[in-house]
Amino acid sequence: MDFTRQRYRLVRLLRETHAIKREIVENAFLAVRREEFIPLEYHNYAYENNPLPIGYDATISQPSTIANMIEAAGVSSGEKVLEVGSGRGYLLALLSDIVGPEGKVFGIELVPQLAEISRAKLKKYSNIQVTDGDGWYGLEAEAPFDVIIVSAAAKKIPDKLIAQLRPGGRVVVPVNYLMAQKMMLITKKEDGSYTEETIGLYSFVPLRSR
Ligand code: SAH
Protein backbone atom coordinates (compact mmCIF):
# COMPACT_ATOMS: atom_id res chain seq x y z
CA MET A 1 0.00 0.00 0.00
CA ASP A 2 1.29 3.42 -0.92
CA PHE A 3 0.64 6.13 1.66
CA THR A 4 2.20 9.08 -0.17
CA ARG A 5 -1.03 11.10 -0.30
CA GLN A 6 -1.74 10.48 3.39
CA ARG A 7 1.83 11.47 4.27
CA TYR A 8 1.56 14.77 2.37
CA ARG A 9 -1.81 15.48 4.00
CA LEU A 10 -0.41 14.94 7.51
CA VAL A 11 2.61 17.15 6.77
CA ARG A 12 0.29 19.89 5.53
CA LEU A 13 -1.66 19.69 8.80
CA LEU A 14 1.56 19.83 10.84
CA ARG A 15 2.65 22.90 8.87
CA GLU A 16 -0.70 24.66 9.18
CA THR A 17 -0.78 24.10 12.95
CA HIS A 18 2.86 25.29 13.26
CA ALA A 19 4.09 22.00 14.70
CA ILE A 20 6.49 21.99 11.74
CA LYS A 21 8.15 25.40 11.30
CA ARG A 22 11.21 24.83 9.12
CA GLU A 23 11.59 23.35 5.64
CA ILE A 24 14.37 21.00 6.79
CA VAL A 25 11.87 19.43 9.23
CA GLU A 26 9.08 19.34 6.64
CA ASN A 27 11.37 17.52 4.20
CA ALA A 28 12.25 14.90 6.83
CA PHE A 29 8.57 14.20 7.57
CA LEU A 30 7.96 13.84 3.83
CA ALA A 31 10.94 11.53 3.37
CA VAL A 32 10.42 9.06 6.24
CA ARG A 33 7.61 6.48 5.96
CA ARG A 34 6.02 6.21 9.39
CA GLU A 35 4.33 2.91 8.50
CA GLU A 36 7.77 1.26 8.41
CA PHE A 37 8.14 1.90 12.13
CA ILE A 38 4.82 0.54 13.38
CA PRO A 39 3.32 -2.98 13.47
CA LEU A 40 1.49 -4.09 10.30
CA GLU A 41 -1.97 -4.08 11.91
CA TYR A 42 -1.76 -0.31 12.40
CA HIS A 43 -0.48 0.65 8.95
CA ASN A 44 -3.82 2.18 7.95
CA TYR A 45 -3.50 4.60 10.88
CA ALA A 46 0.11 5.55 10.16
CA TYR A 47 -0.76 9.09 9.06
CA GLU A 48 -3.37 9.98 11.65
CA ASN A 49 -1.97 12.54 14.07
CA ASN A 50 -2.06 10.00 16.92
CA PRO A 51 0.29 7.87 19.02
CA LEU A 52 0.19 4.12 18.22
CA PRO A 53 1.25 1.00 20.15
CA ILE A 54 4.58 -0.50 19.00
CA GLY A 55 4.71 -3.46 21.45
CA TYR A 56 6.55 -3.92 24.77
CA ASP A 57 4.37 -1.23 26.46
CA ALA A 58 5.87 1.41 24.15
CA THR A 59 4.11 3.81 21.80
CA ILE A 60 5.29 5.74 18.80
CA SER A 61 4.60 9.38 19.71
CA GLN A 62 2.01 11.56 18.02
CA PRO A 63 3.56 13.22 14.93
CA SER A 64 2.74 16.75 16.17
CA THR A 65 4.50 16.00 19.47
CA ILE A 66 7.59 14.74 17.64
CA ALA A 67 7.59 17.84 15.43
CA ASN A 68 7.27 20.09 18.51
CA MET A 69 10.26 18.35 20.14
CA ILE A 70 12.45 18.61 17.03
CA GLU A 71 11.56 22.29 16.53
CA ALA A 72 11.99 23.18 20.23
CA ALA A 73 15.46 21.64 20.17
CA GLY A 74 16.20 23.43 16.88
CA VAL A 75 17.89 20.32 15.46
CA SER A 76 19.97 21.39 12.45
CA SER A 77 22.21 20.07 9.72
CA GLY A 78 25.54 18.64 10.93
CA GLU A 79 24.54 18.21 14.58
CA LYS A 80 25.19 15.25 16.88
CA VAL A 81 21.95 14.09 18.48
CA LEU A 82 20.97 11.46 21.06
CA GLU A 83 17.45 10.09 21.48
CA VAL A 84 16.72 8.38 24.81
CA GLY A 85 13.97 5.75 24.37
CA SER A 86 14.32 5.31 20.62
CA GLY A 87 11.75 2.48 20.35
CA ARG A 88 11.31 1.28 16.77
CA GLY A 89 13.34 4.18 15.43
CA TYR A 90 10.90 6.57 13.73
CA LEU A 91 12.31 9.70 15.37
CA LEU A 92 15.86 8.46 14.72
CA ALA A 93 15.05 8.27 11.00
CA LEU A 94 13.66 11.84 11.00
CA LEU A 95 16.70 13.11 12.90
CA SER A 96 19.04 11.33 10.48
CA ASP A 97 17.43 13.13 7.56
CA ILE A 98 17.67 16.50 9.34
CA VAL A 99 21.31 16.30 10.50
CA GLY A 100 22.40 14.85 7.13
CA PRO A 101 25.69 13.12 6.28
CA GLU A 102 27.77 15.61 8.32
CA GLY A 103 25.72 14.85 11.44
CA LYS A 104 25.34 11.78 13.63
CA VAL A 105 22.35 10.27 15.44
CA PHE A 106 22.50 7.94 18.44
CA GLY A 107 19.58 6.05 19.98
CA ILE A 108 19.50 4.33 23.35
CA GLU A 109 16.66 1.90 24.07
CA LEU A 110 15.93 -0.11 27.24
CA VAL A 111 14.03 -2.97 25.53
CA PRO A 112 16.59 -5.00 23.53
CA GLN A 113 13.88 -6.41 21.20
CA LEU A 114 12.83 -2.88 20.16
CA ALA A 115 16.46 -1.85 19.69
CA GLU A 116 16.96 -4.89 17.43
CA ILE A 117 13.83 -4.17 15.36
CA SER A 118 14.98 -0.56 14.90
CA ARG A 119 18.49 -1.59 13.83
CA ALA A 120 17.01 -3.85 11.14
CA LYS A 121 14.78 -1.02 9.84
CA LEU A 122 17.51 1.61 9.98
CA LYS A 123 20.18 -0.32 8.01
CA LYS A 124 19.95 2.13 5.10
CA TYR A 125 20.77 5.10 7.36
CA SER A 126 24.56 5.21 7.71
CA ASN A 127 24.61 8.01 10.33
CA ILE A 128 22.49 6.24 13.00
CA GLN A 129 23.74 4.01 15.82
CA VAL A 130 21.40 2.27 18.29
CA THR A 131 22.62 1.03 21.68
CA ASP A 132 20.71 -1.16 24.19
CA GLY A 133 20.67 0.31 27.67
CA ASP A 134 19.23 2.61 30.30
CA GLY A 135 19.19 6.07 28.77
CA TRP A 136 18.73 7.76 32.15
CA TYR A 137 22.54 7.73 32.21
CA GLY A 138 22.85 9.02 28.66
CA LEU A 139 25.58 7.67 26.38
CA GLU A 140 28.83 8.80 27.99
CA ALA A 141 31.07 7.19 25.36
CA GLU A 142 29.68 9.41 22.59
CA ALA A 143 29.26 12.67 24.55
CA PRO A 144 29.14 15.63 24.17
CA PHE A 145 25.93 16.07 22.15
CA ASP A 146 24.38 19.13 20.52
CA VAL A 147 20.88 17.86 21.28
CA ILE A 148 19.35 15.15 23.50
CA ILE A 149 15.67 14.28 23.00
CA VAL A 150 14.02 12.14 25.67
CA SER A 151 11.02 10.20 24.32
CA ALA A 152 9.69 8.94 27.68
CA ALA A 153 8.54 10.74 30.83
CA ALA A 154 11.21 11.56 33.42
CA LYS A 155 10.46 11.97 37.14
CA LYS A 156 12.76 14.97 37.29
CA ILE A 157 15.19 16.95 35.16
CA PRO A 158 17.93 14.48 34.13
CA ASP A 159 21.18 16.09 35.33
CA LYS A 160 23.30 13.33 33.80
CA LEU A 161 21.98 14.22 30.35
CA ILE A 162 22.67 17.92 30.81
CA ALA A 163 26.24 16.97 31.74
CA GLN A 164 26.58 15.25 28.34
CA LEU A 165 25.71 18.39 26.36
CA ARG A 166 28.28 20.66 24.81
CA PRO A 167 27.96 24.34 25.79
CA GLY A 168 25.03 25.70 23.77
CA GLY A 169 23.49 22.21 23.65
CA ARG A 170 19.82 21.50 24.33
CA VAL A 171 17.82 18.77 26.08
CA VAL A 172 14.11 18.36 25.34
CA VAL A 173 12.46 16.19 27.99
CA PRO A 174 8.91 15.55 29.23
CA VAL A 175 8.99 15.83 33.04
CA ASN A 176 6.16 14.57 35.28
CA TYR A 177 3.77 17.32 36.28
CA LEU A 178 0.41 16.51 37.91
CA MET A 179 -1.33 13.93 35.67
CA ALA A 180 0.69 14.74 32.54
CA GLN A 181 4.22 15.84 31.62
CA LYS A 182 5.47 19.27 30.95
CA MET A 183 7.81 19.36 28.03
CA MET A 184 10.97 21.19 29.06
CA LEU A 185 13.62 22.75 26.87
CA ILE A 186 16.91 22.97 28.75
CA THR A 187 19.72 25.00 27.22
CA LYS A 188 23.26 24.68 28.54
CA LYS A 189 25.27 27.90 28.76
CA GLU A 190 29.01 28.40 28.25
CA ASP A 191 29.62 28.39 32.03
CA GLY A 192 27.85 25.01 32.45
CA SER A 193 24.72 26.46 34.04
CA TYR A 194 21.42 26.06 32.19
CA THR A 195 18.11 27.75 31.45
CA GLU A 196 14.69 26.03 31.49
CA GLU A 197 11.61 26.72 29.42
CA THR A 198 8.25 24.93 29.41
CA ILE A 199 6.91 24.16 25.95
CA GLY A 200 3.57 22.58 26.81
CA LEU A 201 1.76 19.65 28.42
CA TYR A 202 1.96 16.18 26.88
CA SER A 203 1.42 12.53 27.75
CA PHE A 204 4.28 10.00 27.51
CA VAL A 205 5.03 6.45 28.64
CA PRO A 206 7.33 6.51 31.71
CA LEU A 207 11.10 6.30 31.55
CA ARG A 208 11.82 2.99 33.32
CA SER A 209 14.86 1.31 34.79
CA ARG A 210 15.91 -2.33 34.37
N1 SAH B 1 10.43 7.52 19.72
C1 SAH B 1 10.18 6.10 19.62
C2 SAH B 1 9.13 5.61 20.60
C3 SAH B 1 9.37 5.99 21.98
S1 SAH B 1 8.32 5.22 23.19
C4 SAH B 1 9.78 5.77 18.21
O1 SAH B 1 9.80 6.66 17.38
O2 SAH B 1 9.46 4.60 17.93
C5 SAH B 1 9.41 5.37 24.55
C6 SAH B 1 10.51 4.34 24.56
O3 SAH B 1 11.33 4.57 25.70
C7 SAH B 1 10.03 2.90 24.68
O4 SAH B 1 10.52 2.18 23.59
C8 SAH B 1 10.66 2.41 25.99
O5 SAH B 1 11.03 1.06 25.93
C9 SAH B 1 11.85 3.32 26.12
N2 SAH B 1 12.40 3.49 27.46
C10 SAH B 1 11.74 3.57 28.65
N3 SAH B 1 12.61 3.77 29.66
C11 SAH B 1 13.85 3.83 29.10
C12 SAH B 1 15.16 4.02 29.63
N4 SAH B 1 15.38 4.20 30.94
N5 SAH B 1 16.19 4.06 28.76
C13 SAH B 1 16.01 3.88 27.43
N6 SAH B 1 14.79 3.68 26.88
C14 SAH B 1 13.72 3.67 27.69
Short mmCIF file of C-alpha atoms in Angstrom, two decimals, residues 65-181:
data_model
loop_
_atom_site.label_atom_id
_atom_site.label_comp_id
_atom_site.label_asym_id
_atom_site.label_seq_id
_atom_site.Cartn_x
_atom_site.Cartn_y
_atom_site.Cartn_z
CA THR A 65 4.50 16.00 19.47
CA ILE A 66 7.59 14.74 17.64
CA ALA A 67 7.59 17.84 15.43
CA ASN A 68 7.27 20.09 18.51
CA MET A 69 10.26 18.35 20.14
CA ILE A 70 12.45 18.61 17.03
CA GLU A 71 11.56 22.29 16.53
CA ALA A 72 11.99 23.18 20.23
CA ALA A 73 15.46 21.64 20.17
CA GLY A 74 16.20 23.43 16.88
CA VAL A 75 17.89 20.32 15.46
CA SER A 76 19.97 21.39 12.45
CA SER A 77 22.21 20.07 9.72
CA GLY A 78 25.54 18.64 10.93
CA GLU A 79 24.54 18.21 14.58
CA LYS A 80 25.19 15.25 16.88
CA VAL A 81 21.95 14.09 18.48
CA LEU A 82 20.97 11.46 21.06
CA GLU A 83 17.45 10.09 21.48
CA VAL A 84 16.72 8.38 24.81
CA GLY A 85 13.97 5.75 24.37
CA SER A 86 14.32 5.31 20.62
CA GLY A 87 11.75 2.48 20.35
CA ARG A 88 11.31 1.28 16.77
CA GLY A 89 13.34 4.18 15.43
CA TYR A 90 10.90 6.57 13.73
CA LEU A 91 12.31 9.70 15.37
CA LEU A 92 15.86 8.46 14.72
CA ALA A 93 15.05 8.27 11.00
CA LEU A 94 13.66 11.84 11.00
CA LEU A 95 16.70 13.11 12.90
CA SER A 96 19.04 11.33 10.48
CA ASP A 97 17.43 13.13 7.56
CA ILE A 98 17.67 16.50 9.34
CA VAL A 99 21.31 16.30 10.50
CA GLY A 100 22.40 14.85 7.13
CA PRO A 101 25.69 13.12 6.28
CA GLU A 102 27.77 15.61 8.32
CA GLY A 103 25.72 14.85 11.44
CA LYS A 104 25.34 11.78 13.63
CA VAL A 105 22.35 10.27 15.44
CA PHE A 106 22.50 7.94 18.44
CA GLY A 107 19.58 6.05 19.98
CA ILE A 108 19.50 4.33 23.35
CA GLU A 109 16.66 1.90 24.07
CA LEU A 110 15.93 -0.11 27.24
CA VAL A 111 14.03 -2.97 25.53
CA PRO A 112 16.59 -5.00 23.53
CA GLN A 113 13.88 -6.41 21.20
CA LEU A 114 12.83 -2.88 20.16
CA ALA A 115 16.46 -1.85 19.69
CA GLU A 116 16.96 -4.89 17.43
CA ILE A 117 13.83 -4.17 15.36
CA SER A 118 14.98 -0.56 14.90
CA ARG A 119 18.49 -1.59 13.83
CA ALA A 120 17.01 -3.85 11.14
CA LYS A 121 14.78 -1.02 9.84
CA LEU A 122 17.51 1.61 9.98
CA LYS A 123 20.18 -0.32 8.01
CA LYS A 124 19.95 2.13 5.10
CA TYR A 125 20.77 5.10 7.36
CA SER A 126 24.56 5.21 7.71
CA ASN A 127 24.61 8.01 10.33
CA ILE A 128 22.49 6.24 13.00
CA GLN A 129 23.74 4.01 15.82
CA VAL A 130 21.40 2.27 18.29
CA THR A 131 22.62 1.03 21.68
CA ASP A 132 20.71 -1.16 24.19
CA GLY A 133 20.67 0.31 27.67
CA ASP A 134 19.23 2.61 30.30
CA GLY A 135 19.19 6.07 28.77
CA TRP A 136 18.73 7.76 32.15
CA TYR A 137 22.54 7.73 32.21
CA GLY A 138 22.85 9.02 28.66
CA LEU A 139 25.58 7.67 26.38
CA GLU A 140 28.83 8.80 27.99
CA ALA A 141 31.07 7.19 25.36
CA GLU A 142 29.68 9.41 22.59
CA ALA A 143 29.26 12.67 24.55
CA PRO A 144 29.14 15.63 24.17
CA PHE A 145 25.93 16.07 22.15
CA ASP A 146 24.38 19.13 20.52
CA VAL A 147 20.88 17.86 21.28
CA ILE A 148 19.35 15.15 23.50
CA ILE A 149 15.67 14.28 23.00
CA VAL A 150 14.02 12.14 25.67
CA SER A 151 11.02 10.20 24.32
CA ALA A 152 9.69 8.94 27.68
CA ALA A 153 8.54 10.74 30.83
CA ALA A 154 11.21 11.56 33.42
CA LYS A 155 10.46 11.97 37.14
CA LYS A 156 12.76 14.97 37.29
CA ILE A 157 15.19 16.95 35.16
CA PRO A 158 17.93 14.48 34.13
CA ASP A 159 21.18 16.09 35.33
CA LYS A 160 23.30 13.33 33.80
CA LEU A 161 21.98 14.22 30.35
CA ILE A 162 22.67 17.92 30.81
CA ALA A 163 26.24 16.97 31.74
CA GLN A 164 26.58 15.25 28.34
CA LEU A 165 25.71 18.39 26.36
CA ARG A 166 28.28 20.66 24.81
CA PRO A 167 27.96 24.34 25.79
CA GLY A 168 25.03 25.70 23.77
CA GLY A 169 23.49 22.21 23.65
CA ARG A 170 19.82 21.50 24.33
CA VAL A 171 17.82 18.77 26.08
CA VAL A 172 14.11 18.36 25.34
CA VAL A 173 12.46 16.19 27.99
CA PRO A 174 8.91 15.55 29.23
CA VAL A 175 8.99 15.83 33.04
CA ASN A 176 6.16 14.57 35.28
CA TYR A 177 3.77 17.32 36.28
CA LEU A 178 0.41 16.51 37.91
CA MET A 179 -1.33 13.93 35.67
CA ALA A 180 0.69 14.74 32.54
CA GLN A 181 4.22 15.84 31.62
#
